[in-house]
Amino acid sequence: MDFNLTEEQRTLQTMVKEFTKREIEPIADQLDREGRLPDDLIGKFAQIGLLGMTVLRKYGGSEAGDLNCLLAIEQLAYSGTGAWWLVGFNNSIPECISGFGSETIREQVLQSFCDGTAYASVQFTEEATGSEPAMLTTTCVPDGDSYLINGMKRFSTFGARDGYAVTYTKDEEGKCTAFVIEKRGKGYSAPKIWELMGGGGIEAADVYFEDFRVPKQNILGKKGGGMEVLSPWIATEKLQQCAAATGMAQAALDEAIKYLKTRTSKGRPISEMQGVRWMLAEMEAKIEACRWLTYKTGFTKEQGHGNWQTEAAATKVFVMPAAAEVVEMSRRLHGAYGYTREFKIEKLYRAIAGCSVIAVSLEVNKSIVGASLAR
Ligand SMILES: Cc1cc2nc3c(=O)[nH]c(=O)nc-3n(C[C@H](O)[C@H](O)[C@H](O)COP(=O)(O)OP(=O)(O)OC[C@H]3O[C@@H](n4cnc5c(N)ncnc54)[C@H](O)[C@@H]3O)c2cc1C
């Protein structure tokens, strides 16, 4: 057992940390205000090798692996913005298409995710459900060599951007079938982008399909086997959320330390008080636990361990409340200023609130782990 990151991994961490400081932190307020990422950011991510890290080289990826991708996401999320989502999606979604798509589809779409010319999306959630596949109402109906898709999808991140999405539908037999679709053309529209509480730049869109035509060869996995496609993708997304929450918690601790060193009480910096130091110690311990549990599950996935998806659910069950508590402790340590918009902690507080509800709620993850244990 070796808990040391490799030299290459430490270099990656430093490189992404510097990138975040230089390219993301200065526009954090702008992302919050506009709710949209700058158009050139995807190209910059591609240039520094953060897209397609889990995709094979022959399709334009770097084969850097899951753990490296999580390390990058952790550093990007330190900014308290939603910029890391772009790296998350342009890794996990091409990985999903690579695993379940035909060779034709792979050759058609994977390269564009890796070189930053296409935004990846996933479209599962609908108006009536985000947790229950049986309730999907978007339909696909065969029509010659194609299917016609009708319905709507909610909160499709980057659904209004050019590129490709993995879309989940109910087929003519009532089963869940997944397709790769191009997010443009007749019958596709994304008129609304939701204003979010935090995580500036996530760009969650409502998407409408009206007789949208998609070739039969674009089915991912087996027809009717959409859940087999969704399940590993969503477990990967959970791990990404955990890495991001760890990065946000680390930022919250760093902000608290910085603040407490300059703020005084009874003529001394508040950081010298024992009660405050105990809070800092608890925060540090929680962050380390979140970090290493996330890395370990990422490593388990990379090694192809059979149970990694349940482990990802268990990781989320631990990390989300622990990381959110660290952020809340930092907010309290900032006193009244933690309730203002002047300090970064306010941004982190709003950003981390999303992690526990997105990509399967905390409660549903508990049900997954509990069911696996009690079976
Ligand atoms: C910023 C953002 C980006 C998103 N991006 C995407 C995206 O790109 N693609 C996409 O498809 N979706 C996306 N989503 C949707 C998100 O993943 C879902 O909203 C999420 O899965 C929760 O679904 P829901 O809101 O319908 O919750 P519901 O299923 O309505 O659940 C509501 C509450 O009931 C609880 N609950 C529900 N079922 C159970 C159960 N069986 N046992 C115990 N408790 C239960 C839940 O824990 C939750 O507390 C995004 C959401 C946001 C906010």
Coordinates of C-alpha atoms and ligand atoms in Angstrom, one line a residue, residues 85 89 121-132 153-158 168 196 198 202-204 233-234 237 354 357-364 367, ligand 1:
W85 CA -18.1 20.8 -14.3
F89 CA -18.4 16.3 -18.1
S121 CA -24.0 16.8 -21.7
V122 CA -26.1 14.1 -20.1
Q123 CA -29.9 14.3 -20.2
F124 CA -31.7 12.2 -17.7
T125 CA -33.6 14.5 -15.3
E126 CA -37.1 15.6 -16.3
E127 CA -39.7 17.9 -14.8
A128 CA -41.3 15.1 -12.8
T129 CA -38.2 13.2 -11.7
G130 CA -34.5 13.2 -11.2
S131 CA -34.2 9.9 -9.2
E132 CA -36.7 7.5 -10.8
K153 CA -35.2 17.3 -20.2
R154 CA -34.5 19.4 -17.1
F155 CA -31.2 20.8 -15.8
S156 CA -29.1 19.6 -18.7
T157 CA -25.7 21.0 -18.0
F158 CA -24.2 22.6 -21.1
Y168 CA -32.3 8.8 -21.8
L196 CA -28.5 28.9 -9.7
G198 CA -24.1 29.0 -6.6
I202 CA -22.8 25.4 -14.5
E203 CA -25.3 26.4 -17.3
A204 CA -28.1 23.9 -16.5
W233 CA -21.6 7.2 -15.5
I234 CA -23.5 8.4 -12.5
E237 CA -20.1 11.8 -11.5
G354 CA -25.4 21.8 -4.8
V357 CA -28.5 17.0 -4.4
I358 CA -26.9 16.6 -7.9
A359 CA -26.0 13.2 -9.4
V360 CA -28.3 11.3 -7.1
S361 CA -29.3 12.8 -3.8
L362 CA -27.6 11.9 -0.5
E363 CA -30.7 9.9 0.6
V364 CA -30.8 7.8 -2.5
S367 CA -30.5 3.6 0.1
Ligands
LIG1 C1 -26.9 22.6 -11.1 C2 -27.5 21.3 -11.5 C3 -27.0 20.6 -12.6 C4 -27.6 19.4 -13.0 N1 -27.2 18.8 -14.1 C5 -27.8 17.8 -14.6 C6 -27.5 17.2 -15.8 O1 -26.5 17.6 -16.5 N2 -28.2 16.2 -16.3 C7 -29.3 15.6 -15.6 O2 -29.9 14.7 -16.1 N3 -29.6 16.2 -14.4 C8 -28.9 17.2 -13.9 N4 -29.3 17.8 -12.7 C9 -30.5 17.2 -12.0 C10 -30.0 16.5 -10.7 O3 -29.1 15.4 -10.9 C11 -31.3 15.9 -10.1 O4 -32.0 17.1 -9.8 C12 -31.1 15.1 -8.9 O5 -30.7 13.8 -9.3 C13 -32.2 15.0 -7.9 O6 -33.4 14.8 -8.6 P1 -34.8 15.6 -8.2 O7 -34.4 17.0 -8.0 O8 -35.8 15.2 -9.2 O9 -35.1 15.0 -6.8 P2 -36.3 14.0 -6.4 O10 -36.1 12.7 -7.1 O11 -37.6 14.7 -6.7 O12 -36.1 13.9 -4.9 C14 -36.6 14.9 -4.0 C15 -36.2 14.5 -2.6 O13 -36.8 13.3 -2.3 C16 -35.8 12.3 -1.9 N5 -36.0 11.0 -2.5 C17 -36.4 10.8 -3.7 N6 -36.5 9.5 -4.0 C18 -36.1 8.9 -2.8 C19 -36.0 7.5 -2.4 N7 -36.2 6.5 -3.2 N8 -35.5 7.3 -1.1 C20 -35.2 8.3 -0.3 N9 -35.4 9.6 -0.6 C21 -35.8 9.9 -1.9 C22 -34.4 12.9 -2.4 O14 -33.4 12.5 -1.6 C23 -34.7 14.4 -2.3 O15 -34.3 14.8 -1.0 C24 -28.7 18.9 -12.3 C25 -29.2 19.6 -11.2 C26 -28.7 20.8 -10.8 C27 -29.3 21.6 -9.6

